PDB file of C-alpha atoms in Angstrom:
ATOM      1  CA  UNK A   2       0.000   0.000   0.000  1.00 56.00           C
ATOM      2  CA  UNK A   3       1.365   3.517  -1.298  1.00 53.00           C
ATOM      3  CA  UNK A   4       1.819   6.747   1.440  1.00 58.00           C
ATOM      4  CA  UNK A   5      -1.555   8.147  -0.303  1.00 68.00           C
ATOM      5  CA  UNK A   6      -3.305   5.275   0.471  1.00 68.00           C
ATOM      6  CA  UNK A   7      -2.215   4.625   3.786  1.00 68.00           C
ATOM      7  CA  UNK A   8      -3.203   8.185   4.469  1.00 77.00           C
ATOM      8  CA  UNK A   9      -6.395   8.145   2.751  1.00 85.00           C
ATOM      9  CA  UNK A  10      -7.564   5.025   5.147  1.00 91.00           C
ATOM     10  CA  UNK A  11      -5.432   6.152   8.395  1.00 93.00           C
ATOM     11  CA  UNK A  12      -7.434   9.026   8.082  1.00 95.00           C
ATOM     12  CA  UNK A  13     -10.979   7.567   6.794  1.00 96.00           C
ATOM     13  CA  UNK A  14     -10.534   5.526   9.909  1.00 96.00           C
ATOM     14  CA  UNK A  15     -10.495   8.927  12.480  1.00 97.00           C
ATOM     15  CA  UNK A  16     -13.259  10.245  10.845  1.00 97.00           C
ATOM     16  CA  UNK A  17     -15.076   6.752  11.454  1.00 97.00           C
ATOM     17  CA  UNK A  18     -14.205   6.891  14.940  1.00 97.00           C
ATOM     18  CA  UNK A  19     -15.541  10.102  15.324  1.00 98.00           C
ATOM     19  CA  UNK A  20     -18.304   9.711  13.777  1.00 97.00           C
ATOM     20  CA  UNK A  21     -19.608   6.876  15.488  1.00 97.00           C
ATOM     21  CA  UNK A  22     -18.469   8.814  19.305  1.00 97.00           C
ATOM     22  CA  UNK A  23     -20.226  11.825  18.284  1.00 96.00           C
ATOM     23  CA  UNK A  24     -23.758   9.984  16.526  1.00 96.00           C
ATOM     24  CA  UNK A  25     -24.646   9.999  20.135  1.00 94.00           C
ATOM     25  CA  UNK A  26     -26.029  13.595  19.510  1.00 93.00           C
ATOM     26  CA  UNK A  27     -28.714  11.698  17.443  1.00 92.00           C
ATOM     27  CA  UNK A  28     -30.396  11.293  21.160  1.00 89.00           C
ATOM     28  CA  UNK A  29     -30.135  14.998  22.305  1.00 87.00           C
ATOM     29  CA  UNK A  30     -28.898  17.459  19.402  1.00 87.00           C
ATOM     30  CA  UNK A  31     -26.726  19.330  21.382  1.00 89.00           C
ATOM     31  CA  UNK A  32     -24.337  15.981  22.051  1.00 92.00           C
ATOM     32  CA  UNK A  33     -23.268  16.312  18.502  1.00 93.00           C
ATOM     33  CA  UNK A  34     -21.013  19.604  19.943  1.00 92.00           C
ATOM     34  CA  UNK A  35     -20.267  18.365  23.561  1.00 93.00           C
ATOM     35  CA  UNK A  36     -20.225  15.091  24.524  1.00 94.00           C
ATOM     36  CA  UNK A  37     -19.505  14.090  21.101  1.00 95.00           C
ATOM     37  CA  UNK A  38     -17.016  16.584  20.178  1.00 96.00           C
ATOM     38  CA  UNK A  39     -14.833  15.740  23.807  1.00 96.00           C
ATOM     39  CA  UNK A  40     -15.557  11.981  23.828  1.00 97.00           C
ATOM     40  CA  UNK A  41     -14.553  11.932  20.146  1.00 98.00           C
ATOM     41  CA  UNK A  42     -10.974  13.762  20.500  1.00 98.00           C
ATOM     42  CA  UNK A  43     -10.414  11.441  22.981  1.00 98.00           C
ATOM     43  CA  UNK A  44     -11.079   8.676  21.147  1.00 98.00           C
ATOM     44  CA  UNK A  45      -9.045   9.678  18.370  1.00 98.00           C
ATOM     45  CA  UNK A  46      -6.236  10.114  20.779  1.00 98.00           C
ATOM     46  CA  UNK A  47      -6.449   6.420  21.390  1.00 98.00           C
ATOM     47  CA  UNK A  48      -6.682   5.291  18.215  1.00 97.00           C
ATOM     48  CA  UNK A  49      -3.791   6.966  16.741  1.00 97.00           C
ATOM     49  CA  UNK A  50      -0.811   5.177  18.554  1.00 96.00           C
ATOM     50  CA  UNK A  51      -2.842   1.711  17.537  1.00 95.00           C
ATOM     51  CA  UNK A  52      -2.611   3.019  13.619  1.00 94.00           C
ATOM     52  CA  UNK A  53       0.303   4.079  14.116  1.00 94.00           C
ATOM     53  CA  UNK A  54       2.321   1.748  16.095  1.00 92.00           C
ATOM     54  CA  UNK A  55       6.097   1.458  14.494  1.00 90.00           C
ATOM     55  CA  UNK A  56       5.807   5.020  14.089  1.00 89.00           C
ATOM     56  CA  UNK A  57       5.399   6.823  17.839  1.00 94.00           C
ATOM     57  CA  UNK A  58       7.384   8.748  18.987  1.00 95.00           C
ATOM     58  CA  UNK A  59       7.945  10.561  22.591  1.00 95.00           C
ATOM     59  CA  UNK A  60       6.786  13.468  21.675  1.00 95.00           C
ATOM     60  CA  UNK A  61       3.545  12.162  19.403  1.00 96.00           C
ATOM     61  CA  UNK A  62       2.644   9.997  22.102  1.00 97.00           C
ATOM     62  CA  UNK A  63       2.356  12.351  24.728  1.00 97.00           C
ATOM     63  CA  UNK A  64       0.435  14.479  22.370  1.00 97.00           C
ATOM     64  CA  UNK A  65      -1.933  11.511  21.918  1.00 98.00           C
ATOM     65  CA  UNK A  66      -2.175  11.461  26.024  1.00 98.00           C
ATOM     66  CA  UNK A  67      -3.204  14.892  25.617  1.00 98.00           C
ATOM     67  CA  UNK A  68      -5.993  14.465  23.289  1.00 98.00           C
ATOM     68  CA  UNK A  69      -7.369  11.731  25.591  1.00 98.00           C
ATOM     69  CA  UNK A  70      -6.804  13.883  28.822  1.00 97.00           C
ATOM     70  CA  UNK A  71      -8.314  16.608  27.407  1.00 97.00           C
ATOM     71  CA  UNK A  72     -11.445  14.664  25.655  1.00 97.00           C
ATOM     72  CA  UNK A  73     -12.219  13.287  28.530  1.00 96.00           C
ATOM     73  CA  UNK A  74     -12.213  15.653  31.436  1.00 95.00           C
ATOM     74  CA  UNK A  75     -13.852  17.977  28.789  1.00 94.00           C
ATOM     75  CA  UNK A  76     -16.564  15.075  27.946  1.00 94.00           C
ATOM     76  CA  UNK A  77     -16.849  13.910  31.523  1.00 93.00           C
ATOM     77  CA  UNK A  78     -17.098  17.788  33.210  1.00 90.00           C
ATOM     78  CA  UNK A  79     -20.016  18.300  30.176  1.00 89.00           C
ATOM     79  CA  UNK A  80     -21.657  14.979  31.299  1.00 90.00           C
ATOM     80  CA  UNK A  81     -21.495  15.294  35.172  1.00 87.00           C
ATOM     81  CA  UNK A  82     -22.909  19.342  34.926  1.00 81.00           C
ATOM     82  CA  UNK A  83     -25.825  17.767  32.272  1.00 80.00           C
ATOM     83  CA  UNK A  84     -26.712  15.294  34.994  1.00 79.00           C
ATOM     84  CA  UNK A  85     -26.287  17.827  38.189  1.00 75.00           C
ATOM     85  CA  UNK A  86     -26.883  20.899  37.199  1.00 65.00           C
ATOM     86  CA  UNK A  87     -30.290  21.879  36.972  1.00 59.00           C
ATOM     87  CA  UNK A  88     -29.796  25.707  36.196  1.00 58.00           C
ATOM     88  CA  UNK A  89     -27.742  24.446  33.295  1.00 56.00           C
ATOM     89  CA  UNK A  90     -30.286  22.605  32.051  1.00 55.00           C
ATOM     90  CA  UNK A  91     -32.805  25.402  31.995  1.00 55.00           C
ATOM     91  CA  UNK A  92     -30.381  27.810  30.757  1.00 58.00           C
ATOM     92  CA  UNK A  93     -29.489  24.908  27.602  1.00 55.00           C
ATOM     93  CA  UNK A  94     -33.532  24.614  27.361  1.00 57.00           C
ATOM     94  CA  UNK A  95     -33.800  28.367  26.864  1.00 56.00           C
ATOM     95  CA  UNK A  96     -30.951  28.976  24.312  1.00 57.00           C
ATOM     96  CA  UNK A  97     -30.232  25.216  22.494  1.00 58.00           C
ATOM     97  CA  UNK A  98     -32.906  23.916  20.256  1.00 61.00           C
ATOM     98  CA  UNK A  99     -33.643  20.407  21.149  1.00 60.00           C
ATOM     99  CA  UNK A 100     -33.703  19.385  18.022  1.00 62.00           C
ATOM    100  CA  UNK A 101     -36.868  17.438  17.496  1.00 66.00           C
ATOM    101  CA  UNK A 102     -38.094  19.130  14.584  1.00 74.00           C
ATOM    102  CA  UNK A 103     -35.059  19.563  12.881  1.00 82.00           C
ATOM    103  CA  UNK A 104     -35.090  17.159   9.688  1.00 88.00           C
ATOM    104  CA  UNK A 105     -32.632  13.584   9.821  1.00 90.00           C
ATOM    105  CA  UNK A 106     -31.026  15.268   6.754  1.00 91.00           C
ATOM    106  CA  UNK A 107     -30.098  18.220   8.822  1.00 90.00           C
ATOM    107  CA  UNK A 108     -28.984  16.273  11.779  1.00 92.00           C
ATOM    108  CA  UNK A 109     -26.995  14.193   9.465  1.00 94.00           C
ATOM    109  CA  UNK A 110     -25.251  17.199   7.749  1.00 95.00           C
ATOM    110  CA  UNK A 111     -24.076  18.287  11.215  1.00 94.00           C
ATOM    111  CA  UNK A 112     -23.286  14.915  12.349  1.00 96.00           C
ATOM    112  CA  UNK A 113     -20.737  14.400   9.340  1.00 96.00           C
ATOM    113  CA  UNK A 114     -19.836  18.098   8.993  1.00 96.00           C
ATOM    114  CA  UNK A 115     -18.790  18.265  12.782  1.00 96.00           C
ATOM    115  CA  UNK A 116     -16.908  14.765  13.130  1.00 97.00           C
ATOM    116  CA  UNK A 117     -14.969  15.587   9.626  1.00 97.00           C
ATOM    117  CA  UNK A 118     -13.937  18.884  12.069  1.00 97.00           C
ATOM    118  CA  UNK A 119     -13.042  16.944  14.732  1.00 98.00           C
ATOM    119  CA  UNK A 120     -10.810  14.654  12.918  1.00 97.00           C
ATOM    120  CA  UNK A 121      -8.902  18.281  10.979  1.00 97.00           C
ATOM    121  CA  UNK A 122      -8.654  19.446  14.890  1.00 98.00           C
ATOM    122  CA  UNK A 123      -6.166  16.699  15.435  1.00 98.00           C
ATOM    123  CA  UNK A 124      -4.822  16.187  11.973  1.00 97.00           C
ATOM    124  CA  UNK A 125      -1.238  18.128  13.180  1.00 97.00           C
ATOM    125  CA  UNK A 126      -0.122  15.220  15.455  1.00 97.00           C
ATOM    126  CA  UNK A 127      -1.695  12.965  12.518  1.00 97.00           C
ATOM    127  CA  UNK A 128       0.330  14.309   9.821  1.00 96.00           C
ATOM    128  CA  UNK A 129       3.678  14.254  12.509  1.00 96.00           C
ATOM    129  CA  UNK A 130       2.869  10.472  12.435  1.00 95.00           C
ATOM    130  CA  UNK A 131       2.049   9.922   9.044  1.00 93.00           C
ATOM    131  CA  UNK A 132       4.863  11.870   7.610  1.00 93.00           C
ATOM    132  CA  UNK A 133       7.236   9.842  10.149  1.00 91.00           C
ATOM    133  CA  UNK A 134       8.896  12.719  12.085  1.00 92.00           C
ATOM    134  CA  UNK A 135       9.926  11.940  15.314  1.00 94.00           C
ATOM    135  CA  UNK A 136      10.442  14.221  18.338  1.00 94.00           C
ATOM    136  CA  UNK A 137      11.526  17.901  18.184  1.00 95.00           C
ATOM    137  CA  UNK A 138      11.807  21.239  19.478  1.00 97.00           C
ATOM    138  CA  UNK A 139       8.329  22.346  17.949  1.00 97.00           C
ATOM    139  CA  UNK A 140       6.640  18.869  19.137  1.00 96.00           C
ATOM    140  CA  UNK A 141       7.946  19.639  22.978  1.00 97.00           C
ATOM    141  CA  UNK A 142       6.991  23.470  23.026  1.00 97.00           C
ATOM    142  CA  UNK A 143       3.497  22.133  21.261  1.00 98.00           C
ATOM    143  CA  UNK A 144       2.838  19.708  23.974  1.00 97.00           C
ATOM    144  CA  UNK A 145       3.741  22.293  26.505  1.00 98.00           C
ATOM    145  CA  UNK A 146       1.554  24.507  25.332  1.00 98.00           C
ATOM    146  CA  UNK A 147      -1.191  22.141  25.333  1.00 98.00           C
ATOM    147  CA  UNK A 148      -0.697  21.057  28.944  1.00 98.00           C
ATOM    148  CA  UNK A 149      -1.100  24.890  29.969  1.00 98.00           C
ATOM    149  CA  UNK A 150      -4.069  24.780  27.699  1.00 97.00           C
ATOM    150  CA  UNK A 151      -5.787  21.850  29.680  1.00 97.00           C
ATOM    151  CA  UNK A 152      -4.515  23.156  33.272  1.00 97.00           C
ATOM    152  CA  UNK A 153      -6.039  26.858  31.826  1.00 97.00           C
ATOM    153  CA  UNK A 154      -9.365  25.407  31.310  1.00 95.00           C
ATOM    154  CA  UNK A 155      -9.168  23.388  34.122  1.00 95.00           C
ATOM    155  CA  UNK A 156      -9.186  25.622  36.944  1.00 96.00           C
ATOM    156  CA  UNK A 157     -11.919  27.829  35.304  1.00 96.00           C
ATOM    157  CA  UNK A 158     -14.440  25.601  34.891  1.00 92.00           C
ATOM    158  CA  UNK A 159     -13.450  24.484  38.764  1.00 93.00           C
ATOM    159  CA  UNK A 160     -13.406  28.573  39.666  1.00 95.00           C
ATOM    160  CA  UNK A 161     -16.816  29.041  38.162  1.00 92.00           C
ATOM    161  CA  UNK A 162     -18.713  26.115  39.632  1.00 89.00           C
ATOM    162  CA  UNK A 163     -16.816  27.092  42.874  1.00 92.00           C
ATOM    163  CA  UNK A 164     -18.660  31.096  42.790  1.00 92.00           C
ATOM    164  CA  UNK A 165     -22.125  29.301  41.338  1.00 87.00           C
ATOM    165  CA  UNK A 166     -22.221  27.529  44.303  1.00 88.00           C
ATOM    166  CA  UNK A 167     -21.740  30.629  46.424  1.00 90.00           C
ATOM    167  CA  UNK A 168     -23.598  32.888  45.086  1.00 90.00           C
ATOM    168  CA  UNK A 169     -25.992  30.908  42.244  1.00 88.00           C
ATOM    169  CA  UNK A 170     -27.529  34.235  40.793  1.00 88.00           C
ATOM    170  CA  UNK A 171     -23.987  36.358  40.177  1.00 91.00           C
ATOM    171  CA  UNK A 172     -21.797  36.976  37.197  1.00 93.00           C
ATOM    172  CA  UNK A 173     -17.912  34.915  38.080  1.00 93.00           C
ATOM    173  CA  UNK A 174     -15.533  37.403  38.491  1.00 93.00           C
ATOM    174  CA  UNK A 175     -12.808  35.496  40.213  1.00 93.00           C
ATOM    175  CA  UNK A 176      -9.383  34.154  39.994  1.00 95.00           C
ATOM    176  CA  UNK A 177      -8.986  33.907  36.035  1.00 97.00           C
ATOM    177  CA  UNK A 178     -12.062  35.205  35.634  1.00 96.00           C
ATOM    178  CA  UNK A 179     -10.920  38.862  36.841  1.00 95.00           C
ATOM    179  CA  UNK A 180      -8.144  38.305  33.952  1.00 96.00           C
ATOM    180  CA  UNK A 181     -10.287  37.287  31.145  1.00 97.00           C
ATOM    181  CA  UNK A 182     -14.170  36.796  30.997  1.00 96.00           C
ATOM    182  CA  UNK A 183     -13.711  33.188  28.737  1.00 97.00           C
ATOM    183  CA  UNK A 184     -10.691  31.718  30.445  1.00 97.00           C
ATOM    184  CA  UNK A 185     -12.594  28.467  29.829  1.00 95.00           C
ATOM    185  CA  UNK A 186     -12.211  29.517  26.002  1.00 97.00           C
ATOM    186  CA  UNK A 187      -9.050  30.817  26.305  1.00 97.00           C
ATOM    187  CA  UNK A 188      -7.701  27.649  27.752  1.00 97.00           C
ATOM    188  CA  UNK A 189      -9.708  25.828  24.623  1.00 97.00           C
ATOM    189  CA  UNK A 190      -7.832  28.082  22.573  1.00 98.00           C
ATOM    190  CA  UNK A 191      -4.488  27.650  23.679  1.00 98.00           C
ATOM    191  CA  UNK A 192      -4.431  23.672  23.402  1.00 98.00           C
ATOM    192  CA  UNK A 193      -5.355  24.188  19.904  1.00 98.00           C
ATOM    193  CA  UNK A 194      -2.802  26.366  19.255  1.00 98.00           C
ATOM    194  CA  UNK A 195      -0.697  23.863  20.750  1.00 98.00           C
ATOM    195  CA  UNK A 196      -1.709  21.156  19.008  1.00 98.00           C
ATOM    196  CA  UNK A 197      -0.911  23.321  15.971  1.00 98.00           C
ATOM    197  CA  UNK A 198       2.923  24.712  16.624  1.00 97.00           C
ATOM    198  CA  UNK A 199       3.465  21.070  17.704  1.00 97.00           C
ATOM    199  CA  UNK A 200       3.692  20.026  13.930  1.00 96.00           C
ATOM    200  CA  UNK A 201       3.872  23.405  11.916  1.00 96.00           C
ATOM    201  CA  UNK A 202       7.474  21.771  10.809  1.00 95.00           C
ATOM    202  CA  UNK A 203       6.212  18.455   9.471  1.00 95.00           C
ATOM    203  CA  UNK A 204       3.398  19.795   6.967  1.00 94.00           C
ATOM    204  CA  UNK A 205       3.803  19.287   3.455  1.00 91.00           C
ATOM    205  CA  UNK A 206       2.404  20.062   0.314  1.00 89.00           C
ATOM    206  CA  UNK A 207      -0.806  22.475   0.295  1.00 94.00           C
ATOM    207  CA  UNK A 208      -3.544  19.850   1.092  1.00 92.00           C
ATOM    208  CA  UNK A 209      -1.674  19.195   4.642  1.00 95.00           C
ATOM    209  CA  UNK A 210      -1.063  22.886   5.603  1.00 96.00           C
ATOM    210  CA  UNK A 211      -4.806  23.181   4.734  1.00 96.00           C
ATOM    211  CA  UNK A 212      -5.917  20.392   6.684  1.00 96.00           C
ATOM    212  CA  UNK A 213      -4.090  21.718   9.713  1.00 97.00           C
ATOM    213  CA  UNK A 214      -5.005  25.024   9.137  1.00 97.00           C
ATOM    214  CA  UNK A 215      -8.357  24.630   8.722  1.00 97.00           C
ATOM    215  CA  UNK A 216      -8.999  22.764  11.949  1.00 97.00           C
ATOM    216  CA  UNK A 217      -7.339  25.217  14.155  1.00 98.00           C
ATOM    217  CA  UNK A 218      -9.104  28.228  12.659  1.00 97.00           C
ATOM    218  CA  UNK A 219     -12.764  26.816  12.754  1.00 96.00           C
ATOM    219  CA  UNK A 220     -12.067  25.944  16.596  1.00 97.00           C
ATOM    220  CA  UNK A 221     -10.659  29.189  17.041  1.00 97.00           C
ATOM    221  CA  UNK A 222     -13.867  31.263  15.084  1.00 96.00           C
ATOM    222  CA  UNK A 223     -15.873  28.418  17.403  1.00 95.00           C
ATOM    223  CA  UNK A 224     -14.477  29.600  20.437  1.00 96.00           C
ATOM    224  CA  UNK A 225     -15.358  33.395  19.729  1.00 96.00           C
ATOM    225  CA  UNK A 226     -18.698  32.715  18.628  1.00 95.00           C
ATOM    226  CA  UNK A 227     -19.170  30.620  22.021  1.00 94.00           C
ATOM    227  CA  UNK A 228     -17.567  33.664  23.762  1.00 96.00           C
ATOM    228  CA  UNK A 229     -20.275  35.836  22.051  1.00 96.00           C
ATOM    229  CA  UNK A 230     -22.872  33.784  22.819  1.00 93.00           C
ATOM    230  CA  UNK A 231     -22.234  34.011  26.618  1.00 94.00           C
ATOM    231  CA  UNK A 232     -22.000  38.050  26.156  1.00 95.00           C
ATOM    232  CA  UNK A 233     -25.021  38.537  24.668  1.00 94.00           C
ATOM    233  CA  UNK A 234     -26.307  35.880  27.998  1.00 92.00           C
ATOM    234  CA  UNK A 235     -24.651  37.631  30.337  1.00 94.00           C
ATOM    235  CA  UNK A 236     -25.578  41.113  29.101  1.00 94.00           C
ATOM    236  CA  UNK A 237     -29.105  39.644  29.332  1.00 93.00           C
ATOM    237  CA  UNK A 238     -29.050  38.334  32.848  1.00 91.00           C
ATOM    238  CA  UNK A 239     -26.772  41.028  34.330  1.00 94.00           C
ATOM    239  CA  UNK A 240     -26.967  44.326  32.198  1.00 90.00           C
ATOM    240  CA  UNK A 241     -28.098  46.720  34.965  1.00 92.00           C
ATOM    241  CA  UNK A 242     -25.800  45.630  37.477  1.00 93.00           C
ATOM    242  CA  UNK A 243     -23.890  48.412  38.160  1.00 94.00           C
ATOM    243  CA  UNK A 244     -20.341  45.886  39.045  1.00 94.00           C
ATOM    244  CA  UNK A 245     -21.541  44.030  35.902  1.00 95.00           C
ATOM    245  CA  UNK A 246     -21.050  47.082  33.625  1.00 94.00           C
ATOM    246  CA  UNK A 247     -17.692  47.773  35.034  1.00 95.00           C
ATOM    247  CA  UNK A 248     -16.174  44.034  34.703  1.00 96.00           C
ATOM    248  CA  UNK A 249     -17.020  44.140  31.593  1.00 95.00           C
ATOM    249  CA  UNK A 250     -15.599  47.993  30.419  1.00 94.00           C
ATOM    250  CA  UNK A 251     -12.085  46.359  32.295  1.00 95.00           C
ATOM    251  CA  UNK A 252     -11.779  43.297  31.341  1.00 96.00           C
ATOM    252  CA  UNK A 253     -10.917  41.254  27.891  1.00 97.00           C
ATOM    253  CA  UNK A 254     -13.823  39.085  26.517  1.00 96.00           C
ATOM    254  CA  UNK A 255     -10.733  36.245  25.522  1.00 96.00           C
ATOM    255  CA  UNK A 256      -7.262  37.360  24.897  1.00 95.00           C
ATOM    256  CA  UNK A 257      -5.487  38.599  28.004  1.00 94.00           C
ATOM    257  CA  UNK A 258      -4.031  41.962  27.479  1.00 90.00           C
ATOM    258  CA  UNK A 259      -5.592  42.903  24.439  1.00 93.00           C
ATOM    259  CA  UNK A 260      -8.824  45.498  24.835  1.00 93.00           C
ATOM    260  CA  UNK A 261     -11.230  43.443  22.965  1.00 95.00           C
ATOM    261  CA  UNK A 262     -13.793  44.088  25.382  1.00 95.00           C
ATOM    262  CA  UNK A 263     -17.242  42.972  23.148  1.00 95.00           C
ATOM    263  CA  UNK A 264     -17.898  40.655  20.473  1.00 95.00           C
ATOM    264  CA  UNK A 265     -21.308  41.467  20.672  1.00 94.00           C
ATOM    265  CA  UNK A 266     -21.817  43.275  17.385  1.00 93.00           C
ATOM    266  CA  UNK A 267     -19.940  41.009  15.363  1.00 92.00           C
ATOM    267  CA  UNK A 268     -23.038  38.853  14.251  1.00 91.00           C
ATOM    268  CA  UNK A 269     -20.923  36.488  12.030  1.00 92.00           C
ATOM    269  CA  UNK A 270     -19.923  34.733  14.409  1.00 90.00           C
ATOM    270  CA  UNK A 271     -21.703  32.048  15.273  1.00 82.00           C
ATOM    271  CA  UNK A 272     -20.294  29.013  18.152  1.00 68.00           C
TER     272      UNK A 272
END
């Protein structure tokens, strides 16, 4: 079997694999982007060493550990506040369609359409393995990056449930939060950029610097759509609080030091 078709199937398989995690969004819509999405990058992350055996490396293989840490604390956080959390579940009810009118060929479309993503978002460490390059400077400062990434979004989902608890009916603006009002995103953001540098030296040809590319922008756009999508919320719920409307004059919506303070008028985006 030639490297293109090796490739081809090595990567046909991923997109299997995700597609079969994330069909569980067949039950409740909004699986398809959650459970599905974290379960499915985990999944991935396990599959890869097995495809690629008498290829791993240090540095792809902890990589791989990555994808699995990260899909599932993100899947199993998603899953545990789905089951517990009942303002959660209102708030989803309000703002998520459920999805029982929405056509099979429509659920189907976004069933493909989002595993195909799922399977790009990892393609970097993919493409390391396929292309057989073995442990570097750029796959040790990717990985590096990654683990702040996880640790980032980590300790803001634990910050935020921490001040729900306490106060139930008040905007979080705590520990990261005081930094940036998405550290959650942020920390999404920065193990995809990760996962990016961690091959940047290994792509080759156009279709692989696409492939790469094109995962790591559509999770970043995601992640500022999501970001706006909690604004507009949040302006909603907490737009004549008087603290409210000062957090949110001083502090960055996502990128720390940067006065991007709104993302709210910037209708294309959509996460």
């Amino acid at each position: 079997m030639n490297f293109t078709s090796t490739f081809t199937l090595s990567f046909l398989i991923l997109i299997v694999i995700a597609l079969v995690v994330s069909s569980v969004g067949f039950y409740k819509y909004v699986y398809f982007i959650s459970l599905g999405y974290g379960f499915s990058i985990a999944a991935m992350g396990i599959a890869m060493p097995i495809l690629f055996f008498n290829d791993l490396s240090i540095g792809t293989m902890v990589s791989c550990m990555l994808f699995v840490i990260y899909g599932c604390r993100l899947g199993g956080y998603l899953l545990v506040r789905e089951l517990k959390s009942a303002s959660y579940r209102h708030t989803m009810k309000k703002e998520m369609k459920d999805g029982s009118t929405m056509k099979i060929a429509s659920k189907v479309s976004i069933w493909v359409s989002c595993s195909l993503l799922y399977a790009l978002q990892i393609s970097p460490v993919f493409l390391r393995l396929q292309n057989g390059v073995k442990t570097d400077v750029f796959s040790i400062v990717g990985a590096m990056i990654m683990v702040c990434g996880i640790l980032l979004e980590s300790l803001a989902d634990i910050q935020k449930s921490k001040a729900k608890k306490k106060n139930p009916s008040r905007f979080c603006d705590s520990g990261l939060y005081k930094i940036v009002r998405c550290p959650n995103y942020l920390g999404e953001v920065l193990f995809w950029t990760g996962v990016f540098v961690s091959s940047i030296n290994v792509y080759v040809g156009v279709w692989q610097w696409t492939m790469a590319s094109f995962g790591y922008i559509c999770i970043v756009y995601i992640m500022f759509g999501g970001a706006r999508r909690l604004e507009i919320r949040q302006n909603r719920n907490y737009g004549d609080n008087p603290e409210y409307k000062t957090y949110v004059k001083q502090t960055p919506i996502l990128l720390p030091f940067i006065p991007l303070y709104s993302v709210e008028k910037y209708k294309w985006l959509v996460g």
